Amino acid sequence: MRLSTYAIAIPAVLVAAVVAVANRQDVFLSLDPFSYETPAVAFRLPLFAVIFIAIGLGILLGWAASAVTRRGNKPD
């Protein structure tokens, strides 16, 4: 692995560890926008898990959007 990989990965892991330690309290994640009292789909997760899941989904959606738009720009 290159030195630049370590220069980016090590600080990113340290920041993720600090975020995880600072945000350990449980939060209620509801995926039902219509019913607050009795949601159809709800989870109780630590806040850092919600943050990391959101970041991961954003990366995946960005990659997918990039792949779709890149596919349409092939030269003839």
PDB file of C-alpha atoms in Angstrom:
ATOM      1  CA  MET A   1       0.000   0.000   0.000  1.00  0.00           C
ATOM      2  CA  ARG A   2       1.143   3.495  -0.689  1.00  0.00           C
ATOM      3  CA  LEU A   3       2.075   6.039   1.912  1.00  0.00           C
ATOM      4  CA  SER A   4      -0.801   8.269   0.760  1.00  0.00           C
ATOM      5  CA  THR A   5      -3.254   5.479   1.617  1.00  0.00           C
ATOM      6  CA  TYR A   6      -1.940   5.384   5.166  1.00  0.00           C
ATOM      7  CA  ALA A   7      -1.955   9.189   5.351  1.00  0.00           C
ATOM      8  CA  ILE A   8      -5.678   9.199   4.612  1.00  0.00           C
ATOM      9  CA  ALA A   9      -6.802   5.952   6.273  1.00  0.00           C
ATOM     10  CA  ILE A  10      -5.219   6.405   9.698  1.00  0.00           C
ATOM     11  CA  PRO A  11      -6.727   9.859  10.391  1.00  0.00           C
ATOM     12  CA  ALA A  12     -10.094   8.673   9.029  1.00  0.00           C
ATOM     13  CA  VAL A  13     -10.097   5.691  11.398  1.00  0.00           C
ATOM     14  CA  LEU A  14      -9.117   7.924  14.324  1.00  0.00           C
ATOM     15  CA  VAL A  15     -11.916  10.383  13.552  1.00  0.00           C
ATOM     16  CA  ALA A  16     -14.412   7.512  13.232  1.00  0.00           C
ATOM     17  CA  ALA A  17     -13.291   6.129  16.607  1.00  0.00           C
ATOM     18  CA  VAL A  18     -13.696   9.523  18.276  1.00  0.00           C
ATOM     19  CA  VAL A  19     -17.170   9.957  16.743  1.00  0.00           C
ATOM     20  CA  ALA A  20     -18.171   6.474  17.912  1.00  0.00           C
ATOM     21  CA  VAL A  21     -16.997   7.064  21.481  1.00  0.00           C
ATOM     22  CA  ALA A  22     -18.613  10.504  21.705  1.00  0.00           C
ATOM     23  CA  ASN A  23     -21.997   9.348  20.324  1.00  0.00           C
ATOM     24  CA  ARG A  24     -22.817   6.139  22.170  1.00  0.00           C
ATOM     25  CA  GLN A  25     -26.302   7.113  23.392  1.00  0.00           C
ATOM     26  CA  ASP A  26     -29.259   5.264  21.879  1.00  0.00           C
ATOM     27  CA  VAL A  27     -31.584   7.045  19.469  1.00  0.00           C
ATOM     28  CA  PHE A  28     -34.926   5.987  18.056  1.00  0.00           C
ATOM     29  CA  LEU A  29     -34.756   5.689  14.246  1.00  0.00           C
ATOM     30  CA  SER A  30     -38.215   5.549  12.675  1.00  0.00           C
ATOM     31  CA  LEU A  31     -38.639   4.845   8.976  1.00  0.00           C
ATOM     32  CA  ASP A  32     -42.383   5.566   9.056  1.00  0.00           C
ATOM     33  CA  PRO A  33     -43.037   9.262   8.319  1.00  0.00           C
ATOM     34  CA  PHE A  34     -46.782   9.028   9.013  1.00  0.00           C
ATOM     35  CA  SER A  35     -47.047   7.541  12.506  1.00  0.00           C
ATOM     36  CA  TYR A  36     -44.871   8.894  15.304  1.00  0.00           C
ATOM     37  CA  GLU A  37     -46.550   6.991  18.147  1.00  0.00           C
ATOM     38  CA  THR A  38     -46.635   3.530  16.530  1.00  0.00           C
ATOM     39  CA  PRO A  39     -44.242   3.426  13.571  1.00  0.00           C
ATOM     40  CA  ALA A  40     -44.350   0.420  11.258  1.00  0.00           C
ATOM     41  CA  VAL A  41     -40.548   0.206  11.052  1.00  0.00           C
ATOM     42  CA  ALA A  42     -38.411   1.518  13.904  1.00  0.00           C
ATOM     43  CA  PHE A  43     -35.033   0.743  15.426  1.00  0.00           C
ATOM     44  CA  ARG A  44     -33.182   1.723  18.581  1.00  0.00           C
ATOM     45  CA  LEU A  45     -29.522   2.193  17.637  1.00  0.00           C
ATOM     46  CA  PRO A  46     -26.486   4.021  18.974  1.00  0.00           C
ATOM     47  CA  LEU A  47     -26.126   7.417  17.321  1.00  0.00           C
ATOM     48  CA  PHE A  48     -22.731   6.564  15.831  1.00  0.00           C
ATOM     49  CA  ALA A  49     -24.304   3.600  13.998  1.00  0.00           C
ATOM     50  CA  VAL A  50     -26.914   5.901  12.449  1.00  0.00           C
ATOM     51  CA  ILE A  51     -24.162   8.333  11.399  1.00  0.00           C
ATOM     52  CA  PHE A  52     -21.990   5.590   9.876  1.00  0.00           C
ATOM     53  CA  ILE A  53     -24.947   3.994   8.083  1.00  0.00           C
ATOM     54  CA  ALA A  54     -25.906   7.378   6.607  1.00  0.00           C
ATOM     55  CA  ILE A  55     -22.343   7.982   5.430  1.00  0.00           C
ATOM     56  CA  GLY A  56     -22.131   4.483   3.949  1.00  0.00           C
ATOM     57  CA  LEU A  57     -25.439   4.865   2.114  1.00  0.00           C
ATOM     58  CA  GLY A  58     -24.288   8.217   0.769  1.00  0.00           C
ATOM     59  CA  ILE A  59     -21.084   6.674  -0.550  1.00  0.00           C
ATOM     60  CA  LEU A  60     -22.991   3.804  -2.170  1.00  0.00           C
ATOM     61  CA  LEU A  61     -25.562   6.114  -3.767  1.00  0.00           C
ATOM     62  CA  GLY A  62     -22.826   8.430  -5.020  1.00  0.00           C
ATOM     63  CA  TRP A  63     -20.940   5.499  -6.523  1.00  0.00           C
ATOM     64  CA  ALA A  64     -24.115   4.194  -8.182  1.00  0.00           C
ATOM     65  CA  ALA A  65     -24.968   7.617  -9.620  1.00  0.00           C
ATOM     66  CA  SER A  66     -21.426   7.966 -10.914  1.00  0.00           C
ATOM     67  CA  ALA A  67     -21.534   4.524 -12.519  1.00  0.00           C
ATOM     68  CA  VAL A  68     -24.867   5.250 -14.213  1.00  0.00           C
ATOM     69  CA  THR A  69     -23.789   8.615 -15.588  1.00  0.00           C
ATOM     70  CA  ARG A  70     -20.397   7.285 -16.661  1.00  0.00           C
ATOM     71  CA  ARG A  71     -22.059   4.465 -18.606  1.00  0.00           C
ATOM     72  CA  GLY A  72     -24.019   6.945 -20.717  1.00  0.00           C
ATOM     73  CA  ASN A  73     -20.905   8.879 -21.796  1.00  0.00           C
ATOM     74  CA  LYS A  74     -19.116   6.133 -23.759  1.00  0.00           C
ATOM     75  CA  PRO A  75     -17.561   7.340 -27.012  1.00  0.00           C
ATOM     76  CA  ASP A  76     -18.818   5.759 -30.245  1.00  0.00           C
TER      77      ASP A  76
END
